[in-house]
Amino acid sequence: MLSQFDYVKPLVLDQALDALSREGDTYILAGGTDLLISLRHNLIDAKHIVDIKAIPELDVFHFEEGKGLEIGANVVVNRLIDSDLIKTRYKALHDAASVLASYQLRNRATLVGNLCNASPGADLPPPLLIYDARVKIASSEGERTVDLKDFFTGVKKTQLAKNELVVSVLLPDPGQNDKSCYHRQTRLKGHDLSTVGVACRIDGQGKAAIGINAVAVTPLRLTALENELNARGLNEESILWASEEIKNHIKPISDVRSSREYRLHMAGVLFRRCMNQLMDKEA
Amino acid sequence: MTHSELEHCTYQAHGDYKSSYKHVGQPYVRKDAVEKVTGQARYAFDLELPGMLHAKTLHSPHARARIVSIDTSRAKALVGVKAVITGEDSDITVGLYMQDKLAIATGETRYQGEVVAAVTATTEAIAEKAISLIEVEYEVLEPVRNLDDALEAKTLVHEDIAEIKHVEGVFFPQPDSNIASLNKSRKGDLDKGMAEADLVVENEFTLPAVAHVPLETHVSIVQADPYSNRIRIWSSAQSPFALRQLMAHSFGVKESDIEVHIPFVGGAFGGKAGIHLEPLVTLLSRASGGAPVKLRMTREQEFNYLPTRAGMRGRIKTGVKKDGTMVASDIVYDWDSGAYADYGVNVGKTAVYGGLGPYDVDNVSIVSKTIYTNKVFSTAYRGFGHLETLWTVERQMDILSQKLGIDPYEFRMKNILRPGSTTVTGERVTRSTGCPADCLSAVVKEIGWTGRKSEEERAREWKTGKVRGKGFAMIQKAPAMPPNTATAVVMQMAGDGHVKIMIGAIDYGQGALTSIAQIAAQELDLPMDMIEVIKETNTETNPYDWNTVASKYTFMGGNATIQASRRMLDQMKDIAGQALRCSPEVLTHGDGYIYNKHRPERRIAYKDMALGYAYPDGNGIGGPLIAHGICMADGLTNLDPETGQGLPALAWTFGAHAVDIEVDVESGDITVLKVASAFDLGQVINERMVYGQVMGGVMQGIGSAILEGYKFSDDNVLLNPSFTDNKIPTFKDMPVEVVPIYIENPQLNGPYGARGVAEHTMISIPSAIGNALYDALGINFYHLPLTPENVALGIASGKKDVK
Amino acid sequence: MTTHDDKDICAMETAHVESQKRRVILSCRVNGQAVVEEIDPTMLLLHFLRDKLKLFGAKEACGEGECGACTVILNGQAVASCLVLAVEAQGGEVLTVEGLARDGELSILQQEFVFEDALQCGFCTPGMLMSARALLDRSPDPTDEEIMEGMGGNLCRCTGYQQIFNAVKRAAKREREELKRS
């Protein structure tokens, strides 16, 4: 690590936002599982580290019936797994959290951090996308909220400006008749990044939503495919059709982790497995 | 032998193993467990010396390049930096068998990851900063990418290949080529054999380079005395005496000028067997006024800079008769050995006698080429080439049995080495050699083999999305070592009767500290808490051992320990004979006493002779009890350079694995449900540790089978230099069940009949899984690793042979 | 080596003063004992434990959080200490492998590791013990899946994991019985 930085741990959000506005080369520290790797490999030159873990409003983990769930920037991934609410109401998110990295990393890694890192293969975005997640962003100039699907702009790129901080993620209440799941392919049974991961949801109106990672420069919500599938109605035939059609809606590449062919192949397989699992629950 | 005859096959498995000895075979807790569970064990990684400087290295990003210039001025100017060196500062060459490498690259670099500069500084942070200030200008050149490039020889990795100093008569570098060594063996008349065959089958198999991945990366601390030739080394290494010898040779000093200390070692698997960081760190210490200098590899450097297991291509042509008799075997092994010969060239050589498999074939030709390419070089790796050659041979055996329509178990049993057979080098097999047939029968029985799956069964299972399959493969390995390999132990007794043993080998988890103590306890009839093997091995005080490799230490160190124990008993009997006024011949020993056979009450305790014996009036006789034991590998010979005939093998440990797997036909995921592993190890010395070797080796084998492999870009840059993309198996990748089976046909010149078993447990797991994949899917795979992707795309291709 | 001119020395002194300004006093408890040290905020928790406190049990085997060899327990949670800044332990509690045994007596967990031969080279062992400790603290009667999940982030190249798994399972049972945990 060549960076030489000072470290502050503000107790109020405004101080953190001030630091982001004021100083160049300032980085936010929450879980640190991505930041410290960037520091180790000298991908960034940090002069100031702002630890946000003492800011109480970032600890929010609040659900209101009818309104939805707010997950603050400090909420770690293991918390998502331990939450019965997430397990019952946002199952795909529970599935994805359960396979992210390893236990000790999940004690530190945060949901918001996973989003801000914006890896195309990140596990948490697909479930959040199918639940129409929104991202609350703050800066010393004020607050704004954007749809998660607009948040990612490229490989490891988001629309966050240098002086902005993600405060929380908002998930609408899907209601009681909603179901979802997340399946992903990895190279081994142990901890791994996703070769390709698919999140599917059937909402209270019987409409499907599909999220996917590692097949484009950002995680995707496959709206066009959903529309075509929902127009046909959900049945064994249409799901089979969609599991082939999905290949026309994604543009995976070959990289060190996997070939394009295998990602195309598994996108279809995982989609079908997700949907069959959700449909079986119905029957 | 038919399947029903398997019912009569018996064996001891892990759960029911019992030894008939008091100490040998017992599952004693390992002697260094407490230090390791309390965090007290000190590895080279942890060591600090007073005045120690920290070193960092700069590595070439190109597979092949000319170094145009290196500007170190800014690095040198940084406060806290004590030395900066480049190839200009050294002409030290290094090499175990071929002196083809410079301690630090000079003029050109031959692989991406090779060191071009190094610094020492008062802190690691300053050293890291200094590295970032060094500017290197490269002229990037076309690399020799792979085997085919290399054999075409348009470009030579080593222009001076004809001049490289090497061990003559053993390795044969080919002038004007990239062949570091061409080795061969021949038996019988190959052409005649092929002509007799009813069926000739030819195939090609490949597997990539893999990393050892010891949890402790390579670490060396060197203090080069500025006032003499003395060089002190503390290293995470396997072979202190080899290091001493190689350092002395490279630096042109006496062996007694080199002092090597090995603390606890955090894993090695062959990757730390030779000489690695030590010459570079010695140069750094010299450049730093003789201060002790510590260099620790990061994990990325471990993957990129330190050597690997070689990638390999095996081309095998086998002639068989309709009844299953193998009549001819023609094998060519091409080892993609990277930029330097290191230990890799010996792996290549070993393939000519290890590379046939445990089969009796009358007409054989094996050609093995160790080939230079511009990538990270290869070295010794658990199995020393046998996993690679048996991937070729055991898959071929399965394919032959498929084509002949003979059960693969029957087919192997028809050709397997039995007493009276000869190996490919002309070694005669006897009962003392070990029994591969017993191993195969045991695992085939344990896995519940009832023959190949039928097409109907397969089609039925396929509909569920998951198909089961069973497969098995043979293992054989003998230590690959010079015919005059020797070891010694020294045993001393303290005044309270406690015995301390010094060995020249290292215990890096395989259990030498404990197994040697057990053998001594057995010989001396002392409890285990009265015997200790000294934990740190150093070349100043400990007796010589060649290298801690080759699964030979139990055999050789064990024999040496038996000899030392008996000599100590003789010394005690000599003293006791005087004190008890009788001939030493009427004395025997037991329970810590030397006593008269006829009148056991006439006895003297060991401890009363440990420092000499004192009569009641004060007279002293004898002296401190010190005994040494040696073991020389006797009767071994070099191999004839043309025919490969000779006696290279100290001990053949035969074995077999059988696996039962489940394959997800869409994702290609393989779940290993059961592994049965049998080894004819002659005699279990410590059952708990053999169990540990089996579990660990099987897991490492699964890694090679379905997960691991280096990936290179078109420019031969390593694409997976970290755990992110260079994975090893985890807890969740364990097979559901592993059954270790111990076959004990004693080797008559082994300690209590024991052979070695350490590397063997990993060998042939990939072959067994490949064979099980055929049973499951009806598809033959030829290339490792059998990743979910490769299996799934193989299935999706519709081909029966995924080449 | 080149000599420095006044401008270089001035720059170095400035850099030194700047680095002093960044330093923080870290005050925390490690293995139950109070610790107060002045550190540079760039220091990792792993290096603080090893280089400052000379607690060499936790190891750096990858520096990226992928291998688990650096696992310690921070404020009751198992963490990869190579990805934690030392200063994040401010006011907190750290437990390392050196804190498991009491008065020279191995803990039950350590005893079971020894008995089950859950180690060979031993380099991954401190990390394994800490992941196991954290697991048993939150789950005194863990299912097999919970053991796999709790230990899954720790790599071992030597043992093949089965003996470690067995040791954790046996330790859980003994702790429940002998320490009356539930």
PDB file of N, CA and C in Angstrom, chain A residues 88-131:
ATOM      1  N   THR A  88     -38.324 -13.882   4.236  1.00  0.00           N
ATOM      2  CA  THR A  88     -39.695 -14.150   3.811  1.00  0.00           C
ATOM      3  C   THR A  88     -40.158 -13.194   2.723  1.00  0.00           C
ATOM      4  N   ARG A  89     -39.730 -11.947   2.801  1.00  0.00           N
ATOM      5  CA  ARG A  89     -40.301 -10.978   1.874  1.00  0.00           C
ATOM      6  C   ARG A  89     -39.426 -10.671   0.661  1.00  0.00           C
ATOM      7  N   TYR A  90     -38.131 -10.885   0.779  1.00  0.00           N
ATOM      8  CA  TYR A  90     -37.224 -10.590  -0.348  1.00  0.00           C
ATOM      9  C   TYR A  90     -36.284 -11.767  -0.484  1.00  0.00           C
ATOM     10  N   LYS A  91     -36.852 -12.928  -0.751  1.00  0.00           N
ATOM     11  CA  LYS A  91     -36.105 -14.183  -0.678  1.00  0.00           C
ATOM     12  C   LYS A  91     -34.872 -14.178  -1.570  1.00  0.00           C
ATOM     13  N   ALA A  92     -35.000 -13.615  -2.788  1.00  0.00           N
ATOM     14  CA  ALA A  92     -33.862 -13.623  -3.713  1.00  0.00           C
ATOM     15  C   ALA A  92     -32.672 -12.889  -3.095  1.00  0.00           C
ATOM     16  N   LEU A  93     -32.978 -11.829  -2.345  1.00  0.00           N
ATOM     17  CA  LEU A  93     -31.902 -11.086  -1.691  1.00  0.00           C
ATOM     18  C   LEU A  93     -31.256 -11.946  -0.621  1.00  0.00           C
ATOM     19  N   HIS A  94     -32.062 -12.710   0.074  1.00  0.00           N
ATOM     20  CA  HIS A  94     -31.551 -13.626   1.095  1.00  0.00           C
ATOM     21  C   HIS A  94     -30.649 -14.684   0.451  1.00  0.00           C
ATOM     22  N   ASP A  95     -31.118 -15.233  -0.675  1.00  0.00           N
ATOM     23  CA  ASP A  95     -30.332 -16.240  -1.399  1.00  0.00           C
ATOM     24  C   ASP A  95     -28.983 -15.674  -1.814  1.00  0.00           C
ATOM     25  N   ALA A  96     -29.016 -14.462  -2.369  1.00  0.00           N
ATOM     26  CA  ALA A  96     -27.773 -13.863  -2.882  1.00  0.00           C
ATOM     27  C   ALA A  96     -26.824 -13.527  -1.732  1.00  0.00           C
ATOM     28  N   ALA A  97     -27.375 -12.970  -0.674  1.00  0.00           N
ATOM     29  CA  ALA A  97     -26.527 -12.633   0.481  1.00  0.00           C
ATOM     30  C   ALA A  97     -25.857 -13.886   1.032  1.00  0.00           C
ATOM     31  N   SER A  98     -26.589 -15.001   1.003  1.00  0.00           N
ATOM     32  CA  SER A  98     -26.074 -16.245   1.587  1.00  0.00           C
ATOM     33  C   SER A  98     -24.889 -16.817   0.850  1.00  0.00           C
ATOM     34  N   VAL A  99     -24.731 -16.442  -0.419  1.00  0.00           N
ATOM     35  CA  VAL A  99     -23.622 -17.020  -1.179  1.00  0.00           C
ATOM     36  C   VAL A  99     -22.511 -16.003  -1.446  1.00  0.00           C
ATOM     37  N   LEU A 100     -22.672 -14.809  -0.950  1.00  0.00           N
ATOM     38  CA  LEU A 100     -21.675 -13.777  -1.198  1.00  0.00           C
ATOM     39  C   LEU A 100     -20.419 -14.057  -0.372  1.00  0.00           C
ATOM     40  N   ALA A 101     -19.273 -14.101  -1.038  1.00  0.00           N
ATOM     41  CA  ALA A 101     -17.976 -14.225  -0.367  1.00  0.00           C
ATOM     42  C   ALA A 101     -17.991 -15.319   0.695  1.00  0.00           C
ATOM     43  N   SER A 102     -17.451 -14.992   1.888  1.00  0.00           N
ATOM     44  CA  SER A 102     -17.355 -15.984   2.953  1.00  0.00           C
ATOM     45  C   SER A 102     -17.877 -15.361   4.242  1.00  0.00           C
ATOM     46  N   TYR A 103     -18.076 -16.182   5.256  1.00  0.00           N
ATOM     47  CA  TYR A 103     -18.700 -15.710   6.483  1.00  0.00           C
ATOM     48  C   TYR A 103     -17.983 -14.501   7.080  1.00  0.00           C
ATOM     49  N   GLN A 104     -16.651 -14.598   7.204  1.00  0.00           N
ATOM     50  CA  GLN A 104     -15.968 -13.492   7.885  1.00  0.00           C
ATOM     51  C   GLN A 104     -15.980 -12.221   7.041  1.00  0.00           C
ATOM     52  N   LEU A 105     -16.025 -12.362   5.703  1.00  0.00           N
ATOM     53  CA  LEU A 105     -16.125 -11.163   4.884  1.00  0.00           C
ATOM     54  C   LEU A 105     -17.519 -10.552   4.994  1.00  0.00           C
ATOM     55  N   ARG A 106     -18.530 -11.390   5.135  1.00  0.00           N
ATOM     56  CA  ARG A 106     -19.901 -10.888   5.261  1.00  0.00           C
ATOM     57  C   ARG A 106     -20.154 -10.184   6.589  1.00  0.00           C
ATOM     58  N   ASN A 107     -19.287 -10.403   7.554  1.00  0.00           N
ATOM     59  CA  ASN A 107     -19.406  -9.650   8.815  1.00  0.00           C
ATOM     60  C   ASN A 107     -19.035  -8.192   8.611  1.00  0.00           C
ATOM     61  N   ARG A 108     -18.362  -7.907   7.517  1.00  0.00           N
ATOM     62  CA  ARG A 108     -17.875  -6.552   7.277  1.00  0.00           C
ATOM     63  C   ARG A 108     -18.501  -5.939   6.015  1.00  0.00           C
ATOM     64  N   ALA A 109     -18.590  -6.740   4.946  1.00  0.00           N
ATOM     65  CA  ALA A 109     -19.094  -6.221   3.681  1.00  0.00           C
ATOM     66  C   ALA A 109     -20.519  -5.712   3.846  1.00  0.00           C
ATOM     67  N   THR A 110     -20.797  -4.576   3.234  1.00  0.00           N
ATOM     68  CA  THR A 110     -22.136  -4.001   3.338  1.00  0.00           C
ATOM     69  C   THR A 110     -22.880  -4.131   2.019  1.00  0.00           C
ATOM     70  N   LEU A 111     -24.204  -4.121   2.093  1.00  0.00           N
ATOM     71  CA  LEU A 111     -25.022  -4.162   0.889  1.00  0.00           C
ATOM     72  C   LEU A 111     -24.717  -2.947   0.026  1.00  0.00           C
ATOM     73  N   VAL A 112     -24.693  -1.789   0.640  1.00  0.00           N
ATOM     74  CA  VAL A 112     -24.443  -0.554  -0.115  1.00  0.00           C
ATOM     75  C   VAL A 112     -23.049  -0.581  -0.727  1.00  0.00           C
ATOM     76  N   GLY A 113     -22.095  -1.119  -0.012  1.00  0.00           N
ATOM     77  CA  GLY A 113     -20.733  -1.220  -0.548  1.00  0.00           C
ATOM     78  C   GLY A 113     -20.689  -2.097  -1.786  1.00  0.00           C
ATOM     79  N   ASN A 114     -21.441  -3.198  -1.761  1.00  0.00           N
ATOM     80  CA  ASN A 114     -21.500  -4.098  -2.915  1.00  0.00           C
ATOM     81  C   ASN A 114     -22.043  -3.350  -4.137  1.00  0.00           C
ATOM     82  N   LEU A 115     -23.017  -2.481  -3.915  1.00  0.00           N
ATOM     83  CA  LEU A 115     -23.573  -1.704  -5.026  1.00  0.00           C
ATOM     84  C   LEU A 115     -22.584  -0.664  -5.530  1.00  0.00           C
ATOM     85  N   CYS A 116     -21.955   0.024  -4.590  1.00  0.00           N
ATOM     86  CA  CYS A 116     -21.047   1.109  -4.996  1.00  0.00           C
ATOM     87  C   CYS A 116     -19.813   0.576  -5.715  1.00  0.00           C
ATOM     88  N   ASN A 117     -19.416  -0.640  -5.392  1.00  0.00           N
ATOM     89  CA  ASN A 117     -18.275  -1.246  -6.072  1.00  0.00           C
ATOM     90  C   ASN A 117     -18.615  -1.555  -7.530  1.00  0.00           C
ATOM     91  N   ALA A 118     -19.910  -1.793  -7.754  1.00  0.00           N
ATOM     92  CA  ALA A 118     -20.458  -1.893  -9.112  1.00  0.00           C
ATOM     93  C   ALA A 118     -19.754  -2.902 -10.014  1.00  0.00           C
ATOM     94  N   SER A 119     -19.379  -4.022  -9.429  1.00  0.00           N
ATOM     95  CA  SER A 119     -18.817  -5.065 -10.287  1.00  0.00           C
ATOM     96  C   SER A 119     -19.928  -5.654 -11.149  1.00  0.00           C
ATOM     97  N   PRO A 120     -19.676  -5.920 -12.428  1.00  0.00           N
ATOM     98  CA  PRO A 120     -20.731  -6.475 -13.279  1.00  0.00           C
ATOM     99  C   PRO A 120     -21.258  -7.810 -12.767  1.00  0.00           C
ATOM    100  N   GLY A 121     -20.420  -8.522 -11.995  1.00  0.00           N
ATOM    101  CA  GLY A 121     -20.812  -9.837 -11.506  1.00  0.00           C
ATOM    102  C   GLY A 121     -21.268  -9.833 -10.061  1.00  0.00           C
ATOM    103  N   ALA A 122     -21.520  -8.656  -9.498  1.00  0.00           N
ATOM    104  CA  ALA A 122     -21.901  -8.591  -8.080  1.00  0.00           C
ATOM    105  C   ALA A 122     -23.183  -9.373  -7.840  1.00  0.00           C
ATOM    106  N   ASP A 123     -23.252 -10.020  -6.673  1.00  0.00           N
ATOM    107  CA  ASP A 123     -24.394 -10.890  -6.368  1.00  0.00           C
ATOM    108  C   ASP A 123     -25.640 -10.138  -5.939  1.00  0.00           C
ATOM    109  N   LEU A 124     -25.491  -9.042  -5.207  1.00  0.00           N
ATOM    110  CA  LEU A 124     -26.688  -8.406  -4.635  1.00  0.00           C
ATOM    111  C   LEU A 124     -27.518  -7.591  -5.630  1.00  0.00           C
ATOM    112  N   PRO A 125     -26.941  -6.985  -6.660  1.00  0.00           N
ATOM    113  CA  PRO A 125     -27.784  -6.187  -7.576  1.00  0.00           C
ATOM    114  C   PRO A 125     -28.950  -6.926  -8.235  1.00  0.00           C
ATOM    115  N   PRO A 126     -28.783  -8.138  -8.787  1.00  0.00           N
ATOM    116  CA  PRO A 126     -29.961  -8.739  -9.455  1.00  0.00           C
ATOM    117  C   PRO A 126     -31.196  -8.833  -8.554  1.00  0.00           C
ATOM    118  N   PRO A 127     -31.098  -9.342  -7.305  1.00  0.00           N
ATOM    119  CA  PRO A 127     -32.296  -9.363  -6.459  1.00  0.00           C
ATOM    120  C   PRO A 127     -32.832  -7.963  -6.164  1.00  0.00           C
ATOM    121  N   LEU A 128     -31.940  -7.001  -6.008  1.00  0.00           N
ATOM    122  CA  LEU A 128     -32.419  -5.642  -5.729  1.00  0.00           C
ATOM    123  C   LEU A 128     -33.115  -5.058  -6.953  1.00  0.00           C
ATOM    124  N   LEU A 129     -32.605  -5.376  -8.132  1.00  0.00           N
ATOM    125  CA  LEU A 129     -33.210  -4.854  -9.354  1.00  0.00           C
ATOM    126  C   LEU A 129     -34.621  -5.387  -9.541  1.00  0.00           C
ATOM    127  N   ILE A 130     -34.811  -6.680  -9.269  1.00  0.00           N
ATOM    128  CA  ILE A 130     -36.158  -7.226  -9.504  1.00  0.00           C
ATOM    129  C   ILE A 130     -37.155  -6.721  -8.482  1.00  0.00           C
ATOM    130  N   TYR A 131     -36.671  -6.165  -7.373  1.00  0.00           N
ATOM    131  CA  TYR A 131     -37.562  -5.561  -6.393  1.00  0.00           C
ATOM    132  C   TYR A 131     -37.634  -4.042  -6.541  1.00  0.00           C
TER     133      TYR A 131
END
